[in-house]
C-alpha cells in the first residue's frame, strides 16, 4: 500500500466554502493501491505549511498532494513550480498580508514539483475534465505551502505536488462541478505512481 497525504483548504477571502476541501473530503479512502489520508488546513501563512509538515512527520507518506482554490481559472491546474515569494493581494484568515517577502530567506528562487505533473495532466484530461499545467501557483498561501513543502522534502523520497481547482458553480464562474473535481483528483492520484 502506498500512502498519500492529501489536503484541502478552509474557505478564505469572504467565501463560505472552499472547493478544494469539498472535493478532497469526497474522495474514497483508497484509489488502487493508494491509501488516502485527508486533512483540512487553514488558509494561514506559516500555519498551513507547518500543519502539513507535522502531519507528514507522523504519517511518512510517499506523496503529499495539496489542493487549493483558484477562483479565476476554468480548468483543473496541476502546478509545475513553487517560488520563494509571499506577496498577498488580500489578507489571510488571520489578517496577515505580507508584501514582497522571501518564504525561506536565502533559499532557492524556486523548486519544481516532484510529482509527475505531465502524467497527471494527461490522466485528468483522459478522465474528461478540463486540465492544463500551470506555471504559477501565485504568491499567496497556496504557493507558500507548495514552496515550503518542496523545500522541506527536497532530496527525499517524498513526492510533493499541488493542484488548483476552479470555483464551484455556486461561487461564480468559471466553474467546475464537484463531481468533475472529484473525478479529476481521482485520476491525478492514480497517475502519481507509475503502474
Ligand atoms: N487558495 C489560495 C489559498 C487557499 C486556497 O484555497 C491560494 O491560491 O493561494
Short mmCIF file of C-alpha atoms and ligand atoms in Angstrom, two decimals:
data_model
loop_
_atom_site.label_atom_id
_atom_site.label_comp_id
_atom_site.label_asym_id
_atom_site.label_seq_id
_atom_site.Cartn_x
_atom_site.Cartn_y
_atom_site.Cartn_z
CA UNK A 1 0.00 0.00 0.00
CA UNK A 2 1.23 3.49 -0.84
CA UNK A 3 0.36 6.38 1.43
CA UNK A 4 -0.81 9.77 0.20
CA UNK A 5 -1.34 12.80 2.41
CA UNK A 6 -3.93 14.93 0.62
CA UNK A 7 -5.07 18.32 1.83
CA UNK A 8 -7.77 20.94 1.06
CA UNK A 9 -8.13 24.45 2.44
CA UNK A 10 -10.64 26.17 4.68
CA UNK A 11 -12.65 28.94 2.97
CA UNK A 12 -10.91 32.32 2.65
CA UNK A 13 -11.43 35.74 1.13
CA UNK A 14 -15.05 36.00 2.29
CA UNK A 15 -16.20 32.73 0.68
CA UNK A 16 -18.09 30.25 2.82
CA UNK A 17 -16.88 27.13 1.06
CA UNK A 18 -13.59 26.10 -0.47
CA UNK A 19 -13.98 23.64 -3.37
CA UNK A 20 -10.57 22.14 -2.61
CA UNK A 21 -11.73 20.68 0.70
CA UNK A 22 -15.22 19.89 -0.60
CA UNK A 23 -13.63 17.72 -3.31
CA UNK A 24 -10.90 16.18 -1.14
CA UNK A 25 -13.35 15.10 1.54
CA UNK A 26 -15.49 13.27 -1.03
CA UNK A 27 -12.58 11.18 -2.33
CA UNK A 28 -12.60 7.47 -1.48
CA UNK A 29 -10.24 6.21 1.23
CA UNK A 30 -8.31 4.13 -1.29
CA UNK A 31 -7.63 4.51 -5.02
CA UNK A 32 -5.98 1.39 -6.44
CA UNK A 33 -3.18 0.61 -4.02
CA UNK A 34 -3.01 4.17 -2.67
CA UNK A 35 -4.35 4.88 0.83
CA UNK A 36 -5.57 8.48 1.20
CA UNK A 37 -5.09 10.46 4.39
CA UNK A 38 -7.21 13.61 4.14
CA UNK A 39 -6.55 16.78 6.02
CA UNK A 40 -8.29 20.17 6.03
CA UNK A 41 -5.85 23.00 6.59
CA UNK A 42 -6.29 26.68 7.49
CA UNK A 43 -5.73 29.47 4.95
CA UNK A 44 -2.96 31.00 7.06
CA UNK A 45 0.56 31.95 6.10
CA UNK A 46 3.01 29.81 8.05
CA UNK A 47 0.43 27.61 9.78
CA UNK A 48 -0.79 25.90 6.61
CA UNK A 49 2.66 24.59 5.75
CA UNK A 50 3.53 23.71 9.35
CA UNK A 51 0.29 21.73 9.71
CA UNK A 52 1.13 19.63 6.66
CA UNK A 53 4.78 19.17 7.69
CA UNK A 54 3.66 17.95 11.15
CA UNK A 55 1.11 15.55 9.66
CA UNK A 56 3.72 14.20 7.24
CA UNK A 57 6.21 13.65 10.06
CA UNK A 58 3.68 11.34 11.68
CA UNK A 59 2.44 9.61 8.54
CA UNK A 60 5.65 9.37 6.48
CA UNK A 61 3.67 9.43 3.21
CA UNK A 62 5.18 8.55 -0.15
CA UNK A 63 3.49 11.61 -1.61
CA UNK A 64 1.87 14.83 -0.47
CA UNK A 65 -0.72 16.40 -2.75
CA UNK A 66 -2.25 19.72 -1.71
CA UNK A 67 -5.35 21.15 -3.37
CA UNK A 68 -6.46 24.79 -3.37
CA UNK A 69 -9.00 27.12 -4.94
CA UNK A 70 -8.01 29.38 -7.84
CA UNK A 71 -11.15 31.41 -8.50
CA UNK A 72 -10.47 32.79 -11.96
CA UNK A 73 -9.42 29.52 -13.57
CA UNK A 74 -11.63 27.40 -15.78
CA UNK A 75 -9.65 24.14 -15.62
CA UNK A 76 -8.03 21.91 -13.05
CA UNK A 77 -4.41 23.09 -12.93
CA UNK A 78 -1.57 20.98 -11.51
CA UNK A 79 1.22 23.37 -10.56
CA UNK A 80 4.70 22.92 -12.04
CA UNK A 81 6.64 25.24 -9.72
CA UNK A 82 6.65 26.96 -6.32
CA UNK A 83 8.51 30.26 -5.92
CA UNK A 84 10.25 31.77 -2.90
CA UNK A 85 7.90 34.75 -2.59
CA UNK A 86 4.96 35.81 -0.45
CA UNK A 87 3.01 38.79 -1.70
CA UNK A 88 -0.63 38.92 -0.71
CA UNK A 89 -3.31 40.88 -2.58
CA UNK A 90 -5.79 40.02 0.18
CA UNK A 91 -5.29 39.14 3.84
CA UNK A 92 -5.15 35.53 5.00
CA UNK A 93 -7.68 34.30 7.59
CA UNK A 94 -5.68 35.90 10.44
CA UNK A 95 -5.38 39.27 8.69
CA UNK A 96 -1.77 38.79 7.55
CA UNK A 97 -0.90 40.38 4.24
CA UNK A 98 2.84 40.05 3.65
CA UNK A 99 4.36 42.12 0.85
CA UNK A 100 7.39 41.03 -1.16
CA UNK A 101 8.93 38.68 1.39
CA UNK A 102 11.00 35.58 0.89
CA UNK A 103 9.40 32.40 2.25
CA UNK A 104 12.83 30.97 3.04
CA UNK A 105 15.35 33.82 3.25
CA UNK A 106 18.39 32.81 1.20
CA UNK A 107 16.56 29.78 -0.22
CA UNK A 108 16.48 28.90 -3.91
CA UNK A 109 14.23 31.14 -6.05
CA UNK A 110 12.04 28.18 -6.99
CA UNK A 111 11.53 24.44 -6.78
CA UNK A 112 9.80 22.29 -9.37
CA UNK A 113 7.02 19.99 -8.13
CA UNK A 114 8.28 16.46 -7.60
CA UNK A 115 5.06 14.70 -8.63
CA UNK A 116 4.77 13.68 -12.31
CA UNK A 117 2.88 16.80 -13.40
CA UNK A 118 2.66 15.92 -17.12
CA UNK A 119 1.35 12.43 -16.41
CA UNK A 120 -1.24 13.87 -14.02
CA UNK A 121 -2.44 16.42 -16.58
CA UNK A 122 -2.78 13.69 -19.20
CA UNK A 123 -4.68 11.45 -16.77
CA UNK A 124 -7.15 14.18 -15.81
CA UNK A 125 -7.76 15.07 -19.46
CA UNK A 126 -8.29 11.40 -20.23
CA UNK A 127 -10.89 11.35 -17.45
CA UNK A 128 -12.78 14.05 -19.37
CA UNK A 129 -12.13 17.06 -17.14
CA UNK A 130 -10.53 20.28 -18.48
CA UNK A 131 -6.94 20.34 -17.21
CA UNK A 132 -3.82 22.35 -18.04
CA UNK A 133 -0.41 22.59 -16.49
CA UNK A 134 0.12 25.85 -14.56
CA UNK A 135 3.49 27.55 -14.21
CA UNK A 136 2.46 29.88 -11.38
CA UNK A 137 0.74 28.98 -8.13
CA UNK A 138 0.52 32.70 -7.32
CA UNK A 139 2.15 34.36 -4.32
CA UNK A 140 -0.47 33.67 -1.63
CA UNK A 141 -0.84 30.80 0.86
CA UNK A 142 -1.02 28.04 -1.79
CA UNK A 143 2.32 28.94 -3.34
CA UNK A 144 3.84 29.31 0.12
CA UNK A 145 2.62 25.84 1.03
CA UNK A 146 3.97 24.30 -2.18
CA UNK A 147 7.36 26.01 -1.88
CA UNK A 148 7.69 25.19 1.83
CA UNK A 149 6.94 21.51 1.27
CA UNK A 150 9.29 21.26 -1.70
CA UNK A 151 11.99 22.87 0.45
CA UNK A 152 11.32 20.60 3.42
CA UNK A 153 11.18 17.39 1.33
CA UNK A 154 13.99 18.22 -1.15
CA UNK A 155 16.34 15.26 -1.64
CA UNK A 156 13.88 12.86 -0.01
CA UNK A 157 11.68 10.11 -1.47
CA UNK A 158 8.50 12.02 -0.60
CA UNK A 159 6.89 13.49 -3.72
CA UNK A 160 5.24 16.89 -3.35
CA UNK A 161 2.59 18.38 -5.62
CA UNK A 162 -0.18 20.94 -5.76
CA UNK A 163 -3.40 21.18 -7.77
CA UNK A 164 -5.55 24.31 -8.08
CA UNK A 165 -9.26 23.84 -8.80
CA UNK A 166 -11.75 26.46 -10.06
CA UNK A 167 -14.84 27.73 -8.27
CA UNK A 168 -17.88 25.55 -7.73
CA UNK A 169 -20.94 26.76 -9.71
CA UNK A 170 -22.49 28.36 -6.59
CA UNK A 171 -19.40 30.57 -6.13
CA UNK A 172 -19.40 32.12 -9.59
CA UNK A 173 -17.94 31.50 -12.99
CA UNK A 174 -15.89 29.94 -14.48
CA UNK A 175 -16.54 26.80 -12.51
CA UNK A 176 -16.47 23.03 -12.49
CA UNK A 177 -18.88 20.75 -10.66
CA UNK A 178 -17.89 18.90 -7.53
CA UNK A 179 -18.29 15.63 -9.42
CA UNK A 180 -15.81 16.83 -12.05
CA UNK A 181 -13.31 17.87 -9.38
CA UNK A 182 -13.56 14.52 -7.62
CA UNK A 183 -13.12 12.72 -10.96
CA UNK A 184 -10.10 14.89 -11.76
CA UNK A 185 -8.41 14.33 -8.40
CA UNK A 186 -9.07 10.60 -8.57
CA UNK A 187 -7.38 10.42 -11.99
CA UNK A 188 -4.45 12.58 -10.83
CA UNK A 189 -3.89 10.37 -7.78
CA UNK A 190 -3.99 7.20 -9.88
CA UNK A 191 -1.22 8.74 -12.03
CA UNK A 192 1.12 9.56 -9.12
CA UNK A 193 2.88 6.22 -9.11
CA UNK A 194 3.63 4.52 -12.36
CA UNK A 195 1.81 1.19 -12.75
N1 LIG B 1 -6.37 29.12 -2.45
C1 LIG B 1 -5.45 30.16 -2.02
C2 LIG B 1 -5.11 29.83 -0.60
C3 LIG B 1 -6.16 28.88 -0.15
C4 LIG B 1 -6.82 28.42 -1.38
O1 LIG B 1 -7.68 27.53 -1.45
C5 LIG B 1 -4.26 30.32 -2.96
O2 LIG B 1 -4.38 30.02 -4.16
O3 LIG B 1 -3.19 30.76 -2.52
#
